[in-house]
Coordinates of C-alpha atoms in Angstrom, one line a residue:
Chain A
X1 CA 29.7 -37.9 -16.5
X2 CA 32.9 -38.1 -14.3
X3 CA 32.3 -38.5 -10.7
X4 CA 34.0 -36.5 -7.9
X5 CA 36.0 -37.3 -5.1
X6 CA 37.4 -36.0 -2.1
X7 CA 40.7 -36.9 -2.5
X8 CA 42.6 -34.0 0.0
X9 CA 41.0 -32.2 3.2
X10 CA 43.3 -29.1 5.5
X11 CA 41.9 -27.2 8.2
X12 CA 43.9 -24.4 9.9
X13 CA 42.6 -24.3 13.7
X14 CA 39.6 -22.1 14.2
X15 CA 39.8 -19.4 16.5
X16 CA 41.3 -16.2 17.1
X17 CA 44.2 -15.3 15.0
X18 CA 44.5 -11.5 14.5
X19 CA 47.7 -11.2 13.7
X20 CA 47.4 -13.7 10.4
X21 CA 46.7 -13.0 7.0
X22 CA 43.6 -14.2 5.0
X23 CA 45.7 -15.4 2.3
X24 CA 48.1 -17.3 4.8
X25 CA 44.9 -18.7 6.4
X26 CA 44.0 -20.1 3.1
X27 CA 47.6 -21.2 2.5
X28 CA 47.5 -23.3 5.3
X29 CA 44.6 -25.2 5.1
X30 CA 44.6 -25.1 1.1
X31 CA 48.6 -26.4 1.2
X32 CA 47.5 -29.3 3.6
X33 CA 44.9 -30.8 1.6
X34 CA 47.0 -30.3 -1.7
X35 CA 49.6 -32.4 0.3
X36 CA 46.6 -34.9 1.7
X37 CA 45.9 -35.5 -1.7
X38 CA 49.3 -35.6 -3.0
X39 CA 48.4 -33.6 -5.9
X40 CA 51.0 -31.1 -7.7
X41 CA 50.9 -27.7 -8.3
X42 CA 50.6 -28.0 -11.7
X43 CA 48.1 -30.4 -12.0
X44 CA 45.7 -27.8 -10.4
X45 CA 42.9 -26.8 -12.8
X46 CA 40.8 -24.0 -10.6
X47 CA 41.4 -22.3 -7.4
X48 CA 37.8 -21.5 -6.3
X49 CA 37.6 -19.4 -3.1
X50 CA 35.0 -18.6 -0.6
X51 CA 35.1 -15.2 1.6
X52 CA 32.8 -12.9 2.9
X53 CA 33.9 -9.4 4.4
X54 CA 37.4 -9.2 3.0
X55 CA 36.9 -5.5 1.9
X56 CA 35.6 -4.6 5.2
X57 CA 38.3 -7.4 7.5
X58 CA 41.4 -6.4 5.2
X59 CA 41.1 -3.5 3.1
X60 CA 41.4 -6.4 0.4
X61 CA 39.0 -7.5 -2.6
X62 CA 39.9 -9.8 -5.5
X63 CA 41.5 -12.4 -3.4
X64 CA 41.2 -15.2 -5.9
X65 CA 44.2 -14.5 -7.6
X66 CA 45.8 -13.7 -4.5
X67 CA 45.2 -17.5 -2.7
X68 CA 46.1 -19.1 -5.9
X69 CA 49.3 -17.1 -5.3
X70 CA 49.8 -18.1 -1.8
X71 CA 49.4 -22.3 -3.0
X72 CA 51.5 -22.1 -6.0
X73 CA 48.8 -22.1 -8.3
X74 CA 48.7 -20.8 -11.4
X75 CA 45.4 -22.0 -12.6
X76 CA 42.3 -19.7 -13.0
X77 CA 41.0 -18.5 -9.3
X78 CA 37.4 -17.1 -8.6
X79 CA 36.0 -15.5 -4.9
X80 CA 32.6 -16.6 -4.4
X81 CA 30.5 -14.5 -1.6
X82 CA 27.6 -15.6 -0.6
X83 CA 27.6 -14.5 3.0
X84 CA 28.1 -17.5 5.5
X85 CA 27.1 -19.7 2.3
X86 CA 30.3 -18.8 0.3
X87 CA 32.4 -22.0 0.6
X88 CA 29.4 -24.0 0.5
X89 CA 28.9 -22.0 -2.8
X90 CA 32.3 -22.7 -4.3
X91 CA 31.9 -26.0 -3.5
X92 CA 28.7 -26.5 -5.9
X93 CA 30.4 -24.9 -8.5
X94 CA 33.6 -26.7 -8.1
X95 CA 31.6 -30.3 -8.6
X96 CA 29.9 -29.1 -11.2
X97 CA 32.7 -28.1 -12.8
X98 CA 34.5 -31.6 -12.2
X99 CA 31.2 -33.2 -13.8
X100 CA 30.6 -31.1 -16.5
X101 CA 34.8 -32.3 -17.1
X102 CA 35.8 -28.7 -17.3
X103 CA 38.5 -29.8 -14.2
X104 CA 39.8 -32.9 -13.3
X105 CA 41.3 -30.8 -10.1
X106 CA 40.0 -28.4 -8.6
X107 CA 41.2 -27.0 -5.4
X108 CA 38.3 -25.2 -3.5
X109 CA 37.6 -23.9 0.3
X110 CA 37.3 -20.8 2.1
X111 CA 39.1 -17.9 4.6
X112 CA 38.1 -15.5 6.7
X113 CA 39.4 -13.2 9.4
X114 CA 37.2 -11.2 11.4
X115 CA 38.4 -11.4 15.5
X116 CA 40.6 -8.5 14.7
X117 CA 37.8 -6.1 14.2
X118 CA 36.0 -6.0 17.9
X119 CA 32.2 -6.9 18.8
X120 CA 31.1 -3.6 17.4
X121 CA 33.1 -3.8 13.8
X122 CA 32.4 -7.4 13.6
X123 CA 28.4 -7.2 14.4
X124 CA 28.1 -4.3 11.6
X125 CA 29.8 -6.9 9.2
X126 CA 27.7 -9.8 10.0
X127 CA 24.7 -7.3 9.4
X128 CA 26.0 -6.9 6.0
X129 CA 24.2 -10.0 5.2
X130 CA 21.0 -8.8 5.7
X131 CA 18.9 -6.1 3.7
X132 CA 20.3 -3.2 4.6
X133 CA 17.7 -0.5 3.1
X134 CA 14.8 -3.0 4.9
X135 CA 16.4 -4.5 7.3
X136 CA 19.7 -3.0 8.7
X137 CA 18.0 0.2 8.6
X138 CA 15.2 -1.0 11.4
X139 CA 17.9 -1.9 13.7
X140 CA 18.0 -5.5 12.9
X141 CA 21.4 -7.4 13.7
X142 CA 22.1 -10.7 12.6
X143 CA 21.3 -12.6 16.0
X144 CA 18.0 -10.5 15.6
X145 CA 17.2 -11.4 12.3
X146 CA 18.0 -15.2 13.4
X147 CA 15.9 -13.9 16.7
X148 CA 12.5 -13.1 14.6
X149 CA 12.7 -16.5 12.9
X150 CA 12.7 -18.3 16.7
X151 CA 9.8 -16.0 17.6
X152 CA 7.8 -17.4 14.7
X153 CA 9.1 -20.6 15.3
X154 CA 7.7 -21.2 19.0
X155 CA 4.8 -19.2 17.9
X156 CA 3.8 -21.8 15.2
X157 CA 5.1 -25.2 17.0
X158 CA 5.8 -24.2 20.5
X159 CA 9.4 -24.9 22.3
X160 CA 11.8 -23.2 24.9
X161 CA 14.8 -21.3 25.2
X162 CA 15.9 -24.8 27.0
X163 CA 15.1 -27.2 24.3
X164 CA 17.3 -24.5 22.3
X165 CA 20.3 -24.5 25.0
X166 CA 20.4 -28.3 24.4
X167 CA 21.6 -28.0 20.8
X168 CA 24.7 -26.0 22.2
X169 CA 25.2 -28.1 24.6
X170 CA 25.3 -31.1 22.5
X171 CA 27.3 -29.4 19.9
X172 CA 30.2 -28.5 22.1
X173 CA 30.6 -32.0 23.8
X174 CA 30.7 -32.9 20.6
X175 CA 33.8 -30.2 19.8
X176 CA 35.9 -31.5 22.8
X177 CA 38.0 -33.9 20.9
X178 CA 38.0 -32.1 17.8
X179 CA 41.8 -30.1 17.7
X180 CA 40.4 -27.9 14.9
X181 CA 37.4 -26.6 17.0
X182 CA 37.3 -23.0 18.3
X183 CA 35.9 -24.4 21.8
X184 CA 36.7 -27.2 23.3
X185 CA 35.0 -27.3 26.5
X186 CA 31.7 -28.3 27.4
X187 CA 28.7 -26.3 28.8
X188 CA 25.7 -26.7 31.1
X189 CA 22.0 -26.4 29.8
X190 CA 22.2 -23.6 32.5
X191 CA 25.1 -21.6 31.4
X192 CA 23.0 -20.9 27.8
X193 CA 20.0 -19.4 29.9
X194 CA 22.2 -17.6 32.0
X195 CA 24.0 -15.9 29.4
X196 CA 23.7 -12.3 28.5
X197 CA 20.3 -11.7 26.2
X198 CA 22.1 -11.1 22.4
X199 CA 18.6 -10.5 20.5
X200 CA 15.4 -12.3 22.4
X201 CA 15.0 -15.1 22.8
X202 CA 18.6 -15.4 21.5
X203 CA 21.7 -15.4 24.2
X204 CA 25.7 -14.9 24.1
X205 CA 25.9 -18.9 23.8
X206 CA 23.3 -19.8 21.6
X207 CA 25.1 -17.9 19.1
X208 CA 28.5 -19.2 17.0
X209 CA 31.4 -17.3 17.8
X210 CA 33.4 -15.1 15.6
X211 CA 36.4 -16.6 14.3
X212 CA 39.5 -16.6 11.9
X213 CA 40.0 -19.9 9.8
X214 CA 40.5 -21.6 6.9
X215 CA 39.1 -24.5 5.1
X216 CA 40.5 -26.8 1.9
X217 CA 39.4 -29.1 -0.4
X218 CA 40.9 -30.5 -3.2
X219 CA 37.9 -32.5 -5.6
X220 CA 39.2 -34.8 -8.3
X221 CA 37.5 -36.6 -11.1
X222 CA 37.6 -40.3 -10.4
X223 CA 39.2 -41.1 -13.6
X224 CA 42.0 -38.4 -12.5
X225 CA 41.7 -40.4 -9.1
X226 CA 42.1 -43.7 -11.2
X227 CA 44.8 -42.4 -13.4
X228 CA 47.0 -40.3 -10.8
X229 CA 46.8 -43.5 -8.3
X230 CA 45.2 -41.1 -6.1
X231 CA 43.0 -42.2 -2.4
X232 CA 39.8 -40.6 -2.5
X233 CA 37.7 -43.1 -0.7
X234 CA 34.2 -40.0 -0.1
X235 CA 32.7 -39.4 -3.2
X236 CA 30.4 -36.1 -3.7
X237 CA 27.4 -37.7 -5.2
X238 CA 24.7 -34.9 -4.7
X239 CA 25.0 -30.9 -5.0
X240 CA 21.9 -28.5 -4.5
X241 CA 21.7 -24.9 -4.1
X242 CA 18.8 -22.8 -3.3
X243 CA 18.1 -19.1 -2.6
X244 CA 15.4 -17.4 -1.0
X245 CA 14.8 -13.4 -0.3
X246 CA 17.3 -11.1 1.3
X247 CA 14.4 -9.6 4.1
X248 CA 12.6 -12.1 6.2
X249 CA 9.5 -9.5 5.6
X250 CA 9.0 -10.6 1.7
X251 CA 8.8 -14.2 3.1
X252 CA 5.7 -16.3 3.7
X253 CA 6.5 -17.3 7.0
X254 CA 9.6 -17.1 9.0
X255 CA 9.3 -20.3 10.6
X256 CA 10.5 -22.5 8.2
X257 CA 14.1 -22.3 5.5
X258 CA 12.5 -22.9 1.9
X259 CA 15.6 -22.4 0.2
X260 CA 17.0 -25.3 2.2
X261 CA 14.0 -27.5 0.9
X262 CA 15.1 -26.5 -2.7
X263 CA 18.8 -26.8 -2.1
X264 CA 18.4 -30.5 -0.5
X265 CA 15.5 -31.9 -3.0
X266 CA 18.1 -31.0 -6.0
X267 CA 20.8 -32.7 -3.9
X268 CA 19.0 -35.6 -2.6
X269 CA 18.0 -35.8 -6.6
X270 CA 21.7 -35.5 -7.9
X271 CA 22.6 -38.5 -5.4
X272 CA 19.6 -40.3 -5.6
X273 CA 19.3 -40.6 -2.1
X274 CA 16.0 -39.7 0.1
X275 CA 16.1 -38.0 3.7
X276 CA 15.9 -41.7 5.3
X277 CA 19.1 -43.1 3.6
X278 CA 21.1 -40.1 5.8
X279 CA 23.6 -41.4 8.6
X280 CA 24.5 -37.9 9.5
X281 CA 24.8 -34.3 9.0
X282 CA 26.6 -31.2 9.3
X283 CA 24.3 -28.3 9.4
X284 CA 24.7 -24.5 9.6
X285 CA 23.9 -23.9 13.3
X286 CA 24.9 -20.3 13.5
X287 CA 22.2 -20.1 16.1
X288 CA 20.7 -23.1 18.2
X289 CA 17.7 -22.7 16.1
X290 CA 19.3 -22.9 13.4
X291 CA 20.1 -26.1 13.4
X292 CA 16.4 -26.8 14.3
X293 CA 15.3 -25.1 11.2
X294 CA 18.1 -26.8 8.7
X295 CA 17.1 -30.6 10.4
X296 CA 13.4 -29.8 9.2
X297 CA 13.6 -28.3 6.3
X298 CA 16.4 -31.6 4.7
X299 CA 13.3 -33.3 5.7
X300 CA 14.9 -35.3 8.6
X301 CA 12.2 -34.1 10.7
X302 CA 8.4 -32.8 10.2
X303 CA 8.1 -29.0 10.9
X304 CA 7.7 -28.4 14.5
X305 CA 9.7 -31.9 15.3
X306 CA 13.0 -30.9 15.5
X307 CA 12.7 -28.5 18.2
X308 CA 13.5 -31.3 21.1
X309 CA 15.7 -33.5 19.3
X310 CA 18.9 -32.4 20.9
X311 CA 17.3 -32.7 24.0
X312 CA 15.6 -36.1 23.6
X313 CA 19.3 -37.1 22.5
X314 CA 18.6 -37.7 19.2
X315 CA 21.2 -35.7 17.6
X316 CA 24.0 -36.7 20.0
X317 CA 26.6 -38.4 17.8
X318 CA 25.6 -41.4 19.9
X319 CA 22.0 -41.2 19.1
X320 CA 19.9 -41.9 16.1
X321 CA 21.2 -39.0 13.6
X322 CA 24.1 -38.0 14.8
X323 CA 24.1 -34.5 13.4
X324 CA 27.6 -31.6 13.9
X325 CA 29.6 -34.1 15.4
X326 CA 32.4 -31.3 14.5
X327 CA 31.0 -29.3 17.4
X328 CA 29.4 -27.4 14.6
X329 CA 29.5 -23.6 14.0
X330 CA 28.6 -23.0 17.8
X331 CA 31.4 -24.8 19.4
X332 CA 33.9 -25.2 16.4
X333 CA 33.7 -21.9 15.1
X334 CA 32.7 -20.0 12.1
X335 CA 34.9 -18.2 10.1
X336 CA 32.3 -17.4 7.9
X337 CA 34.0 -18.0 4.3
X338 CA 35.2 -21.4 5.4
X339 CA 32.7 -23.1 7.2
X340 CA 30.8 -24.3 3.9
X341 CA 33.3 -26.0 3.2
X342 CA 35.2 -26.9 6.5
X343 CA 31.6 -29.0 7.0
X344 CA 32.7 -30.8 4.0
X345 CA 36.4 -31.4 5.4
X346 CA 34.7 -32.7 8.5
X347 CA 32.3 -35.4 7.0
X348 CA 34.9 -36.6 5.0
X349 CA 36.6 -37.0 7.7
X350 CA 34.2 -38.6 9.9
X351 CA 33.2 -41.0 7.0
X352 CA 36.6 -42.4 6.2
X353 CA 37.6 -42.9 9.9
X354 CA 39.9 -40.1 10.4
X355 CA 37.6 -38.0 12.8
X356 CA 38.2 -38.0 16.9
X357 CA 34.1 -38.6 16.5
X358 CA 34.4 -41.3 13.4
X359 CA 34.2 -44.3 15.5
X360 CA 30.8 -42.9 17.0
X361 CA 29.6 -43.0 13.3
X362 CA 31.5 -46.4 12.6
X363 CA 29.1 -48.0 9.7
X364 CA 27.7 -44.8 8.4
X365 CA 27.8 -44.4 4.8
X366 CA 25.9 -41.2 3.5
X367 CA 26.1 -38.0 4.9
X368 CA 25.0 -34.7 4.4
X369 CA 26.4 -31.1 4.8
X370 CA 23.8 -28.2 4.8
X371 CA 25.7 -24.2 4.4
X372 CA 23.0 -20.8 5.1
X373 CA 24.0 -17.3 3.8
X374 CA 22.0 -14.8 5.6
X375 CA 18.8 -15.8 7.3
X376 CA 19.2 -18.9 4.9
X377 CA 18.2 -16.7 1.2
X378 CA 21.5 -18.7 0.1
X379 CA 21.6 -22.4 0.9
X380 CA 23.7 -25.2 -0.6
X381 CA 23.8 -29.2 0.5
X382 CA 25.8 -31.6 -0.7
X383 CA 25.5 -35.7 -0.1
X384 CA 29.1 -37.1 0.5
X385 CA 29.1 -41.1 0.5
X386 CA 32.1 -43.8 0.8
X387 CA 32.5 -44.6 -2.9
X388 CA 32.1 -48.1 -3.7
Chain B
X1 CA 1.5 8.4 -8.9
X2 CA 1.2 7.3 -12.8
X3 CA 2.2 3.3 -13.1
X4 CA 5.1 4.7 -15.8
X5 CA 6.3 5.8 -13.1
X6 CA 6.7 3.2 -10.6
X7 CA 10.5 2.7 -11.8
X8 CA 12.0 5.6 -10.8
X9 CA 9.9 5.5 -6.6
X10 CA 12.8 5.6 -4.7
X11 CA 12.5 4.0 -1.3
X12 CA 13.4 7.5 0.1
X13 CA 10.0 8.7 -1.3
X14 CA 8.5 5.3 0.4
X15 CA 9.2 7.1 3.1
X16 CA 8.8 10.9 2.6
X17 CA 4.9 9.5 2.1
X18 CA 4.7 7.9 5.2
X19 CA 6.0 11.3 6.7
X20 CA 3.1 13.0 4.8
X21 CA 0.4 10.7 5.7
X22 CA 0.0 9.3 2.3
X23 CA 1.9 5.9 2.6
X24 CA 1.6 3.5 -0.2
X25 CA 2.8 -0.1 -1.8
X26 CA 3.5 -1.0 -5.2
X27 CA 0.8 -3.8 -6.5
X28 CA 1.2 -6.1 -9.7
X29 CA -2.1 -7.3 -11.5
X30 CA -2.0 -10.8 -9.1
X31 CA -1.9 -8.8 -6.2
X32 CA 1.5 -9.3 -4.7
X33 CA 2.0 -6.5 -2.8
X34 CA 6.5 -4.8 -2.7
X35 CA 8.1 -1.8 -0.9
X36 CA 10.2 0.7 -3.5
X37 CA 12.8 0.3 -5.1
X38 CA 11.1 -2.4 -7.4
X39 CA 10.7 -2.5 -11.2
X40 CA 8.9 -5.6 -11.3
X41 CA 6.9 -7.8 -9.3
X42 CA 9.7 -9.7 -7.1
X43 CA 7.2 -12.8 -6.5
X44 CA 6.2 -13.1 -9.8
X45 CA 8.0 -10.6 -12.3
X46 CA 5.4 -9.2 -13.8
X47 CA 6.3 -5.3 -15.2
X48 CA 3.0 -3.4 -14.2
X49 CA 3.5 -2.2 -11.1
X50 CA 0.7 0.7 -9.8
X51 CA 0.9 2.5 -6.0
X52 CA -2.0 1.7 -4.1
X53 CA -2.8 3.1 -0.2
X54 CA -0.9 1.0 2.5
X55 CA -3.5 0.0 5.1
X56 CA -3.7 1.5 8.1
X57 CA -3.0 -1.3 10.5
X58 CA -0.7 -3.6 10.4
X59 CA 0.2 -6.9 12.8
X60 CA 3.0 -7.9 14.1
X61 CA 4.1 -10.9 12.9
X62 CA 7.5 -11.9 14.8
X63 CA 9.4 -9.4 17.0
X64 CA 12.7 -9.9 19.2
X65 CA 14.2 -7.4 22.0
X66 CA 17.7 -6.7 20.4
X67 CA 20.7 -6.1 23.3
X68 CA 23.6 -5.9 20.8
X69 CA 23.4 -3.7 18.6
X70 CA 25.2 -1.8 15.8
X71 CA 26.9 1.4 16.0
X72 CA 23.6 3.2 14.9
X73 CA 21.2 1.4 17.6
X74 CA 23.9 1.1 20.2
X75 CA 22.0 4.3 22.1
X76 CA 18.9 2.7 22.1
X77 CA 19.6 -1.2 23.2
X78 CA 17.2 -2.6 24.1
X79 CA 14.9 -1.7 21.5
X80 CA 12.2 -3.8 20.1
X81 CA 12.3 -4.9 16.4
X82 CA 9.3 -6.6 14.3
X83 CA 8.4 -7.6 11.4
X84 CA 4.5 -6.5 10.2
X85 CA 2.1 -7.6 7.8
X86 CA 0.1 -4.4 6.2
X87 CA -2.5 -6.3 3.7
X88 CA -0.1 -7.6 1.0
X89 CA 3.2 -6.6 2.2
X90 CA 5.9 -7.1 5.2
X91 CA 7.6 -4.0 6.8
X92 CA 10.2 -4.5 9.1
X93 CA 10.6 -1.4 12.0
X94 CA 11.4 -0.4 15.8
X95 CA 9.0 -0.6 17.9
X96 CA 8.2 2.2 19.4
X97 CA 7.1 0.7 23.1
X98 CA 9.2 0.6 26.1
X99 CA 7.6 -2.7 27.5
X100 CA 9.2 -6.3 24.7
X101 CA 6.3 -8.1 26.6
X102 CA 3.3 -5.6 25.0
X103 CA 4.4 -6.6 22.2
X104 CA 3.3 -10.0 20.8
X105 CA 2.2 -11.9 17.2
X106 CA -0.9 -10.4 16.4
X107 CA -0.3 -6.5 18.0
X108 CA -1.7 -4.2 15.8
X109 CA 0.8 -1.0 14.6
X110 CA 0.5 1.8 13.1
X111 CA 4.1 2.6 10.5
X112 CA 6.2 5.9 11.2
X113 CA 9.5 7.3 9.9
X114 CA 12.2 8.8 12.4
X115 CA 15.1 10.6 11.2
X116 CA 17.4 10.9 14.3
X117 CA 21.0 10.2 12.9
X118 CA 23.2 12.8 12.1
X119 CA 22.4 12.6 8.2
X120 CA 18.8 12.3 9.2
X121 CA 18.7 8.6 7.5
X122 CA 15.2 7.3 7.8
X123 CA 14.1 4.6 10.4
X124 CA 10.8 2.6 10.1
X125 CA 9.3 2.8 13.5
X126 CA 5.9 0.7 14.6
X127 CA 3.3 1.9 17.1
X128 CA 1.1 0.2 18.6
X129 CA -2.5 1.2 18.7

């Protein structure tokens, strides 16, 4: 079975760009990694495309065709949604398809535009991901959705708002050298408690911001790598996917991500790696307690562990597991059909040296990414490692 | 209600029955309790599906105060949102209680329906006992 590769990475800047296209998003970050990789046009196989809300954001479905367009591409092109999950969704099915040697290149990543739509607009698309006959429908938003799974969470284990505040404070020192990261400014445990209540015990900066952005990969097969004289020093060795239920009611417990368990158990498999072989991660820390759930559940820590990690300065890219030394969703941004597979763009960055952050991670050699669509009922992780 | 006919409960009759005092779940032969619409057991998929009587009570099992809300809810921020265990099943509502802090893991709630949108759109609304 061929193995993939990295071989290209493009990132437009996330932030607020109203005035841009999703397709020129795309274009941008998608042209950049064809051009990192020095691959051709032509030599494309698949375009495969992650975005969320483009019907509600731009009046505009079926955009695969459309960012295969807007790269040159003639090759096949498929839109994966899965919510926040859909690049990390495209990714999984771009490797496989480089493994199963349907490709040999496949150019894959994720848009999405939102900033133009207002607080209001924007909170009734984020909602979308949620049940709406269950869920939507009882006045739950997306911070309170992510807001019921904290409650269970300090019910079950214990923790504080303040152990929370330290993830975002953590992840947005670690954003302040990153050029592609939405905020790059750094912010006091007491700014989180003092901002604005979102959803309980939720606030304004425990919470990612919205954002427009764009993400790009292009994966090769390393015997088109070989062939094509092509760099791709990060190899893709693990891919795992796992879904749970739409409505946190038909769940078991709220305080813990299953599908995360499935998604990194299949990955950890496919790479043949175990939790303790990890030198970092990039998780899906829409919400500080996000990240909290996504460390336990890839089994990096016991349930109920993670909770002060950020604060015991653990997870500081100088500590023991460096984890989102991208700034992560909170402080880099999240434009939601990118960020799946921007996290990729960012590890393979920070493992081949590239990354303002790589020389805090000098000698790692495995890391993980870890997407969530919804309150986590769509999960993917991937294992990146310096080939050999 | 006729276990044939378990298909075609729409979750708008879920509802109508909690209006008329008759609420129910849909059961499969291991027990797993689901809310309409279902055709089959979303736990385990089995097809034989029967209504039984929702409990009375339920308890709150997680709840949050939301502050931002959408378009719908923006009238009534902050409201109180939970999610409740009734025997086999999870029901997700507004809380119908103007103090977040009486309301905790473990609060026992009855289940309503309010209709007071302009298309009279039902809302699940808990209160506690």
């Amino acid at each position: 079975m061929p193995s993939v590769r990295v071989a290209g990475v493009g990132l437009t800047p996330f932030g607020e760009y109203p005035d841009r296209t999703t397709r020129d998003l795309f274009a941008d970050a998608g042209i950049q990694a064809m051009r990192d990789a020095d691959v051709p046009s032509d030599a494309v196989d698949a375009v495969y495309f992650g975005n969320f809300v483009g019907e509600l954001a731009d009046g505009q479905g079926h955009h695969g065709p459309l960012v295969a367009e807007s790269l040159g591409v003639s090759a096949p092109a498929t839109r994966f949604e899965s919510a926040c999950a859909s690049s990390g969704v495209a990714v999984r099915h771009a490797v496989r398809a480089v493994e199963c040697g349907a490709a040999d290149v496949v150019v894959v990543g994720g848009a999405e535009r939102m900033t133009h739509a207002g607080t209001d607009e924007a909170t009734a698309m984020l909602a979308t991901a949620a049940d709406a006959i269950h869920e939507v429908s009882a006045g739950v938003t997306f911070p309170g959705a992510y807001a019921l799974m904290a409650d269970a969470y300090f019910d079950a284990y214990g923790g504080s708002r303040r152990d929370l505040a330290h993830v975002a404070v953590k992840n947005h020192a670690h954003a302040i050298e990153n050029e592609y990261a939405q905020f790059q400014s750094e912010i006091s445990v007491e700014d989180v408690l003092e901002a604005p209540t979102v959803a309980a015990p939720l606030g304004l900066l425990d919470a990612c911001p919205v954002t427009d952005g764009a993400s790009a990969l292009v994966l090769v097969s390393d015997e088109y790598a070989r062939d094509a004289d092509v760099e791709a020093a990060v190899e893709v060795t693990g891919s795992g996917q796992g879904s749970d239920t739409l409505a946190l009611q038909n769940r078991e417990t709220l305080s813990r991500t299953p599908a995360t368990e499935r998604a990194a158990a299949e990955a950890y498999r496919d790479a043949g790696i175990e939790a303790a072989d990890i030198d970092l991660v990039e998780v899906h820390d829409c919400f500080t307690c996000a990240e909290v759930f996504a460390l336990e559940a890839l089994g990096l820590y016991d349930p109920g562990e993670a909770i002060t990690a950020a604060r015991e300065g653990e997870t500081w890219r100088d500590g023991q597991l460096p984890v989102n030394c991208s700034g992560g969703l909170k402080a880099k941004g999240h434009p939601v059909g990118a960020t799946g597979a921007s996290q990729i763009v960012e590890m393979t960055r920070l493992l081949r040296g590239d990354h303002p952050n790589s020389e805090y991670v000098a000698g790692a050699s495995t890391g993980v990414t870890h997407s969530a669509g919804g309150t986590v009922a769509s999960t993917t992780v991937h294992v990146l490692e310096v080939a050999p | 209600m006729s276990e044939n006919g378990v298909a075609e409960v729409t979750h708008e009759a879920f509802c109508e029955a909690i209006e008329t005092g008759d609420p129910f779940y849909l059961a499969c032969p291991d027990g797993h309790g689901s809310i309409p619409p279902r055709r089959v057991c979303p736990q385990c998929g089995a097809q034989s599906l029967t209504a039984r009587a929702l409990p009375e009570t339920g308890h709150v099992q997680a709840s949050t105060v939301v502050h931002v809300a959408t378009a719908a809810f923006a009238d009534s921020v902050p409201y109180v949102t939970a999610v409740a265990e009734f025997g086999p099943v999870g029901l997700t509502g507004v809380v119908t209680e103007t103090d977040p802090a009486a309301v905790e893991r473990g609060t026992a709630v009855t289940v309503g329906i309010e209709r007071t949108d302009e298309r009279g759109r039902p809302t699940l609304v808990f209160e506690p006992r």
